[in-house]
mmCIF file with all atom_site columns, C-alpha atoms in Angstrom:
data_model
loop_
_atom_site.group_PDB
_atom_site.id
_atom_site.type_symbol
_atom_site.label_atom_id
_atom_site.label_alt_id
_atom_site.label_comp_id
_atom_site.label_asym_id
_atom_site.label_entity_id
_atom_site.label_seq_id
_atom_site.pdbx_PDB_ins_code
_atom_site.Cartn_x
_atom_site.Cartn_y
_atom_site.Cartn_z
_atom_site.occupancy
_atom_site.B_iso_or_equiv
_atom_site.pdbx_formal_charge
_atom_site.auth_seq_id
_atom_site.auth_comp_id
_atom_site.auth_asym_id
_atom_site.auth_atom_id
_atom_site.pdbx_PDB_model_num
ATOM 1   C CA . UNK U 1 1   ? 0.000   0.000   0.000   1.00 68.00 ? 10  UNK U CA 1
ATOM 2   C CA . UNK U 1 2   ? 1.313   3.422   -0.919  1.00 78.00 ? 11  UNK U CA 1
ATOM 3   C CA . UNK U 1 3   ? -0.159  6.825   -0.128  1.00 82.00 ? 12  UNK U CA 1
ATOM 4   C CA . UNK U 1 4   ? -0.875  9.183   -2.994  1.00 89.00 ? 13  UNK U CA 1
ATOM 5   C CA . UNK U 1 5   ? 1.054   12.452  -3.164  1.00 92.00 ? 14  UNK U CA 1
ATOM 6   C CA . UNK U 1 6   ? -2.046  14.262  -1.922  1.00 94.00 ? 15  UNK U CA 1
ATOM 7   C CA . UNK U 1 7   ? -2.388  12.031  1.143   1.00 95.00 ? 16  UNK U CA 1
ATOM 8   C CA . UNK U 1 8   ? 1.328   12.340  1.820   1.00 95.00 ? 17  UNK U CA 1
ATOM 9   C CA . UNK U 1 9   ? 1.169   16.140  1.537   1.00 97.00 ? 18  UNK U CA 1
ATOM 10  C CA . UNK U 1 10  ? -1.917  16.215  3.773   1.00 97.00 ? 19  UNK U CA 1
ATOM 11  C CA . UNK U 1 11  ? 0.009   14.341  6.477   1.00 97.00 ? 20  UNK U CA 1
ATOM 12  C CA . UNK U 1 12  ? 2.916   16.785  6.102   1.00 97.00 ? 21  UNK U CA 1
ATOM 13  C CA . UNK U 1 13  ? 0.582   19.801  6.421   1.00 97.00 ? 22  UNK U CA 1
ATOM 14  C CA . UNK U 1 14  ? -1.281  18.332  9.382   1.00 97.00 ? 23  UNK U CA 1
ATOM 15  C CA . UNK U 1 15  ? 1.920   17.489  11.258  1.00 97.00 ? 24  UNK U CA 1
ATOM 16  C CA . UNK U 1 16  ? 3.244   21.010  10.681  1.00 97.00 ? 25  UNK U CA 1
ATOM 17  C CA . UNK U 1 17  ? -0.024  22.414  12.069  1.00 96.00 ? 26  UNK U CA 1
ATOM 18  C CA . UNK U 1 18  ? 0.172   20.060  15.066  1.00 96.00 ? 27  UNK U CA 1
ATOM 19  C CA . UNK U 1 19  ? 3.612   21.431  15.972  1.00 96.00 ? 28  UNK U CA 1
ATOM 20  C CA . UNK U 1 20  ? 2.127   24.901  16.413  1.00 93.00 ? 29  UNK U CA 1
ATOM 21  C CA . UNK U 1 21  ? 0.552   26.080  19.675  1.00 90.00 ? 30  UNK U CA 1
ATOM 22  C CA . UNK U 1 22  ? -3.084  25.028  20.108  1.00 85.00 ? 31  UNK U CA 1
ATOM 23  C CA . UNK U 1 23  ? -5.506  27.583  18.699  1.00 83.00 ? 32  UNK U CA 1
ATOM 24  C CA . UNK U 1 24  ? -2.917  29.348  16.538  1.00 88.00 ? 33  UNK U CA 1
ATOM 25  C CA . UNK U 1 25  ? -4.404  30.465  13.225  1.00 92.00 ? 34  UNK U CA 1
ATOM 26  C CA . UNK U 1 26  ? -2.465  29.175  10.248  1.00 93.00 ? 35  UNK U CA 1
ATOM 27  C CA . UNK U 1 27  ? -2.518  30.084  6.593   1.00 94.00 ? 36  UNK U CA 1
ATOM 28  C CA . UNK U 1 28  ? -2.024  27.770  3.654   1.00 94.00 ? 37  UNK U CA 1
ATOM 29  C CA . UNK U 1 29  ? 0.754   30.137  2.549   1.00 95.00 ? 38  UNK U CA 1
ATOM 30  C CA . UNK U 1 30  ? 2.664   29.797  5.824   1.00 95.00 ? 39  UNK U CA 1
ATOM 31  C CA . UNK U 1 31  ? 2.280   26.013  5.894   1.00 96.00 ? 40  UNK U CA 1
ATOM 32  C CA . UNK U 1 32  ? 3.334   25.751  2.237   1.00 97.00 ? 41  UNK U CA 1
ATOM 33  C CA . UNK U 1 33  ? 6.458   27.796  2.936   1.00 97.00 ? 42  UNK U CA 1
ATOM 34  C CA . UNK U 1 34  ? 7.277   25.770  6.054   1.00 96.00 ? 43  UNK U CA 1
ATOM 35  C CA . UNK U 1 35  ? 6.739   22.361  4.483   1.00 97.00 ? 44  UNK U CA 1
ATOM 36  C CA . UNK U 1 36  ? 7.646   22.847  0.823   1.00 97.00 ? 45  UNK U CA 1
ATOM 37  C CA . UNK U 1 37  ? 4.201   21.688  -0.330  1.00 97.00 ? 46  UNK U CA 1
ATOM 38  C CA . UNK U 1 38  ? 3.328   23.770  -3.422  1.00 97.00 ? 47  UNK U CA 1
ATOM 39  C CA . UNK U 1 39  ? 0.941   26.591  -2.486  1.00 97.00 ? 48  UNK U CA 1
ATOM 40  C CA . UNK U 1 40  ? -1.929  25.612  -4.844  1.00 97.00 ? 49  UNK U CA 1
ATOM 41  C CA . UNK U 1 41  ? -1.772  22.059  -3.483  1.00 97.00 ? 50  UNK U CA 1
ATOM 42  C CA . UNK U 1 42  ? -1.646  23.306  0.115   1.00 97.00 ? 51  UNK U CA 1
ATOM 43  C CA . UNK U 1 43  ? -4.678  25.533  -0.501  1.00 96.00 ? 52  UNK U CA 1
ATOM 44  C CA . UNK U 1 44  ? -6.653  22.690  -2.049  1.00 96.00 ? 53  UNK U CA 1
ATOM 45  C CA . UNK U 1 45  ? -5.728  20.257  0.724   1.00 97.00 ? 54  UNK U CA 1
ATOM 46  C CA . UNK U 1 46  ? -6.437  22.713  3.535   1.00 96.00 ? 55  UNK U CA 1
ATOM 47  C CA . UNK U 1 47  ? -9.928  23.201  2.136   1.00 95.00 ? 56  UNK U CA 1
ATOM 48  C CA . UNK U 1 48  ? -10.409 19.450  1.769   1.00 96.00 ? 57  UNK U CA 1
ATOM 49  C CA . UNK U 1 49  ? -9.151  18.790  5.306   1.00 97.00 ? 58  UNK U CA 1
ATOM 50  C CA . UNK U 1 50  ? -11.447 21.521  6.640   1.00 96.00 ? 59  UNK U CA 1
ATOM 51  C CA . UNK U 1 51  ? -14.353 19.960  4.744   1.00 96.00 ? 60  UNK U CA 1
ATOM 52  C CA . UNK U 1 52  ? -13.554 16.645  6.442   1.00 97.00 ? 61  UNK U CA 1
ATOM 53  C CA . UNK U 1 53  ? -13.654 18.305  9.868   1.00 97.00 ? 62  UNK U CA 1
ATOM 54  C CA . UNK U 1 54  ? -9.922  18.173  10.600  1.00 97.00 ? 63  UNK U CA 1
ATOM 55  C CA . UNK U 1 55  ? -9.389  21.941  10.368  1.00 96.00 ? 64  UNK U CA 1
ATOM 56  C CA . UNK U 1 56  ? -11.657 24.795  11.362  1.00 93.00 ? 65  UNK U CA 1
ATOM 57  C CA . UNK U 1 57  ? -11.432 27.766  9.049   1.00 90.00 ? 66  UNK U CA 1
ATOM 58  C CA . UNK U 1 58  ? -12.306 31.408  9.468   1.00 88.00 ? 67  UNK U CA 1
ATOM 59  C CA . UNK U 1 59  ? -12.305 34.144  6.849   1.00 86.00 ? 68  UNK U CA 1
ATOM 60  C CA . UNK U 1 60  ? -11.294 37.759  7.180   1.00 80.00 ? 69  UNK U CA 1
ATOM 61  C CA . UNK U 1 61  ? -8.839  39.589  9.401   1.00 79.00 ? 70  UNK U CA 1
ATOM 62  C CA . UNK U 1 62  ? -7.428  37.173  11.948  1.00 77.00 ? 71  UNK U CA 1
ATOM 63  C CA . UNK U 1 63  ? -8.780  34.272  9.962   1.00 83.00 ? 72  UNK U CA 1
ATOM 64  C CA . UNK U 1 64  ? -7.035  31.128  8.870   1.00 89.00 ? 73  UNK U CA 1
ATOM 65  C CA . UNK U 1 65  ? -7.030  27.485  9.803   1.00 93.00 ? 74  UNK U CA 1
ATOM 66  C CA . UNK U 1 66  ? -6.637  25.702  13.126  1.00 94.00 ? 75  UNK U CA 1
ATOM 67  C CA . UNK U 1 67  ? -6.886  22.058  14.100  1.00 96.00 ? 76  UNK U CA 1
ATOM 68  C CA . UNK U 1 68  ? -10.533 21.204  14.683  1.00 96.00 ? 77  UNK U CA 1
ATOM 69  C CA . UNK U 1 69  ? -9.680  18.959  17.623  1.00 95.00 ? 78  UNK U CA 1
ATOM 70  C CA . UNK U 1 70  ? -6.609  18.104  19.676  1.00 95.00 ? 79  UNK U CA 1
ATOM 71  C CA . UNK U 1 71  ? -3.807  16.392  17.743  1.00 96.00 ? 80  UNK U CA 1
ATOM 72  C CA . UNK U 1 72  ? -4.147  13.404  20.091  1.00 96.00 ? 81  UNK U CA 1
ATOM 73  C CA . UNK U 1 73  ? -7.666  12.893  18.705  1.00 97.00 ? 82  UNK U CA 1
ATOM 74  C CA . UNK U 1 74  ? -6.665  12.936  15.020  1.00 97.00 ? 83  UNK U CA 1
ATOM 75  C CA . UNK U 1 75  ? -5.278  9.742   13.527  1.00 97.00 ? 84  UNK U CA 1
ATOM 76  C CA . UNK U 1 76  ? -3.340  8.924   10.405  1.00 96.00 ? 85  UNK U CA 1
ATOM 77  C CA . UNK U 1 77  ? -6.458  7.073   9.214   1.00 96.00 ? 86  UNK U CA 1
ATOM 78  C CA . UNK U 1 78  ? -8.524  10.271  9.614   1.00 97.00 ? 87  UNK U CA 1
ATOM 79  C CA . UNK U 1 79  ? -6.089  12.202  7.418   1.00 97.00 ? 88  UNK U CA 1
ATOM 80  C CA . UNK U 1 80  ? -5.805  9.505   4.753   1.00 96.00 ? 89  UNK U CA 1
ATOM 81  C CA . UNK U 1 81  ? -9.584  9.050   4.579   1.00 95.00 ? 90  UNK U CA 1
ATOM 82  C CA . UNK U 1 82  ? -10.113 12.822  4.342   1.00 96.00 ? 91  UNK U CA 1
ATOM 83  C CA . UNK U 1 83  ? -8.073  12.843  1.126   1.00 95.00 ? 92  UNK U CA 1
ATOM 84  C CA . UNK U 1 84  ? -8.466  9.342   -0.313  1.00 92.00 ? 93  UNK U CA 1
ATOM 85  C CA . UNK U 1 85  ? -11.903 8.325   0.941   1.00 88.00 ? 94  UNK U CA 1
ATOM 86  C CA . UNK U 1 86  ? -12.601 5.125   2.882   1.00 85.00 ? 95  UNK U CA 1
ATOM 87  C CA . UNK U 1 87  ? -9.660  2.766   3.252   1.00 80.00 ? 96  UNK U CA 1
ATOM 88  C CA . UNK U 1 88  ? -10.254 -0.213  0.965   1.00 74.00 ? 97  UNK U CA 1
ATOM 89  C CA . UNK U 1 89  ? -7.454  -2.380  -0.376  1.00 72.00 ? 98  UNK U CA 1
ATOM 90  C CA . UNK U 1 90  ? -9.325  -3.715  -3.384  1.00 72.00 ? 99  UNK U CA 1
ATOM 91  C CA . UNK U 1 91  ? -11.917 -2.207  -5.693  1.00 68.00 ? 100 UNK U CA 1
ATOM 92  C CA . UNK U 1 92  ? -14.506 -4.768  -4.628  1.00 68.00 ? 101 UNK U CA 1
ATOM 93  C CA . UNK U 1 93  ? -14.130 -4.136  -0.914  1.00 64.00 ? 102 UNK U CA 1
ATOM 94  C CA . UNK U 1 94  ? -15.575 -0.636  -0.803  1.00 60.00 ? 103 UNK U CA 1
ATOM 95  C CA . UNK U 1 95  ? -19.271 0.168   -0.759  1.00 59.00 ? 104 UNK U CA 1
ATOM 96  C CA . UNK U 1 96  ? -19.559 0.827   -4.496  1.00 63.00 ? 105 UNK U CA 1
ATOM 97  C CA . UNK U 1 97  ? -20.544 -2.080  -6.729  1.00 60.00 ? 106 UNK U CA 1
ATOM 98  C CA . UNK U 1 98  ? -17.639 -2.778  -9.105  1.00 65.00 ? 107 UNK U CA 1
ATOM 99  C CA . UNK U 1 99  ? -17.672 -5.105  -12.076 1.00 73.00 ? 108 UNK U CA 1
ATOM 100 C CA . UNK U 1 100 ? -15.152 -7.921  -11.749 1.00 76.00 ? 109 UNK U CA 1
ATOM 101 C CA . UNK U 1 101 ? -14.818 -10.976 -13.942 1.00 78.00 ? 110 UNK U CA 1
ATOM 102 C CA . UNK U 1 102 ? -14.030 -13.063 -10.844 1.00 79.00 ? 111 UNK U CA 1
ATOM 103 C CA . UNK U 1 103 ? -17.009 -11.859 -8.832  1.00 74.00 ? 112 UNK U CA 1
ATOM 104 C CA . UNK U 1 104 ? -19.191 -14.941 -9.360  1.00 77.00 ? 113 UNK U CA 1
ATOM 105 C CA . UNK U 1 105 ? -16.451 -17.322 -8.180  1.00 82.00 ? 114 UNK U CA 1
ATOM 106 C CA . UNK U 1 106 ? -14.362 -15.196 -5.813  1.00 82.00 ? 115 UNK U CA 1
ATOM 107 C CA . UNK U 1 107 ? -13.924 -16.690 -2.369  1.00 84.00 ? 116 UNK U CA 1
ATOM 108 C CA . UNK U 1 108 ? -11.682 -13.872 -1.134  1.00 82.00 ? 117 UNK U CA 1
ATOM 109 C CA . UNK U 1 109 ? -14.068 -10.934 -1.590  1.00 78.00 ? 118 UNK U CA 1
ATOM 110 C CA . UNK U 1 110 ? -16.124 -11.710 1.543   1.00 76.00 ? 119 UNK U CA 1
ATOM 111 C CA . UNK U 1 111 ? -12.956 -11.452 3.631   1.00 79.00 ? 120 UNK U CA 1
ATOM 112 C CA . UNK U 1 112 ? -11.500 -8.242  2.216   1.00 79.00 ? 121 UNK U CA 1
ATOM 113 C CA . UNK U 1 113 ? -13.513 -6.167  4.673   1.00 78.00 ? 122 UNK U CA 1
ATOM 114 C CA . UNK U 1 114 ? -11.590 -7.815  7.503   1.00 84.00 ? 123 UNK U CA 1
ATOM 115 C CA . UNK U 1 115 ? -8.314  -6.881  5.841   1.00 83.00 ? 124 UNK U CA 1
ATOM 116 C CA . UNK U 1 116 ? -9.459  -3.299  5.244   1.00 82.00 ? 125 UNK U CA 1
ATOM 117 C CA . UNK U 1 117 ? -10.581 -2.981  8.857   1.00 86.00 ? 126 UNK U CA 1
ATOM 118 C CA . UNK U 1 118 ? -7.184  -4.242  10.049  1.00 90.00 ? 127 UNK U CA 1
ATOM 119 C CA . UNK U 1 119 ? -5.382  -1.651  7.925   1.00 89.00 ? 128 UNK U CA 1
ATOM 120 C CA . UNK U 1 120 ? -7.796  1.071   9.082   1.00 90.00 ? 129 UNK U CA 1
ATOM 121 C CA . UNK U 1 121 ? -7.157  -0.007  12.688  1.00 93.00 ? 130 UNK U CA 1
ATOM 122 C CA . UNK U 1 122 ? -3.393  0.125   12.248  1.00 93.00 ? 131 UNK U CA 1
ATOM 123 C CA . UNK U 1 123 ? -3.533  3.608   10.720  1.00 94.00 ? 132 UNK U CA 1
ATOM 124 C CA . UNK U 1 124 ? -6.066  4.668   13.336  1.00 94.00 ? 133 UNK U CA 1
ATOM 125 C CA . UNK U 1 125 ? -3.639  3.712   16.100  1.00 96.00 ? 134 UNK U CA 1
ATOM 126 C CA . UNK U 1 126 ? -1.132  6.347   14.950  1.00 96.00 ? 135 UNK U CA 1
ATOM 127 C CA . UNK U 1 127 ? -2.037  9.775   16.289  1.00 96.00 ? 136 UNK U CA 1
ATOM 128 C CA . UNK U 1 128 ? -1.093  13.114  14.796  1.00 96.00 ? 137 UNK U CA 1
ATOM 129 C CA . UNK U 1 129 ? 0.894   13.845  17.959  1.00 95.00 ? 138 UNK U CA 1
ATOM 130 C CA . UNK U 1 130 ? 3.135   10.833  17.254  1.00 96.00 ? 139 UNK U CA 1
ATOM 131 C CA . UNK U 1 131 ? 3.677   11.982  13.683  1.00 94.00 ? 140 UNK U CA 1
ATOM 132 C CA . UNK U 1 132 ? 4.483   15.551  14.745  1.00 94.00 ? 141 UNK U CA 1
ATOM 133 C CA . UNK U 1 133 ? 7.323   14.604  17.062  1.00 90.00 ? 142 UNK U CA 1
#
């Protein structure tokens, strides 16, 4: 399993935000400069992460982004799912019905949910605080 560039960059942005004092307002520009994530990508990801409830955002003077909850309560799984969607190792293991030529005879498909849950659990056990050290 490999994270996409967007998921990787989201983790980098979130860890940079977690290193800041709680409640500090952050801009996508400042986080892009600090992390090296290209500014357009940082802006897009910050909006996506805010939409997923990981950042709170405020407009206007004194606005910006801040972590929506303590870094101890945000997991690697939360960040990955905010960018990639639900963690599913195979196309047939997510909730969307996918066409597969093996579907009628596949004896593995019923068990892929167990595998996905194990991966989700492993990623869920890693907190943002651990990543920000």
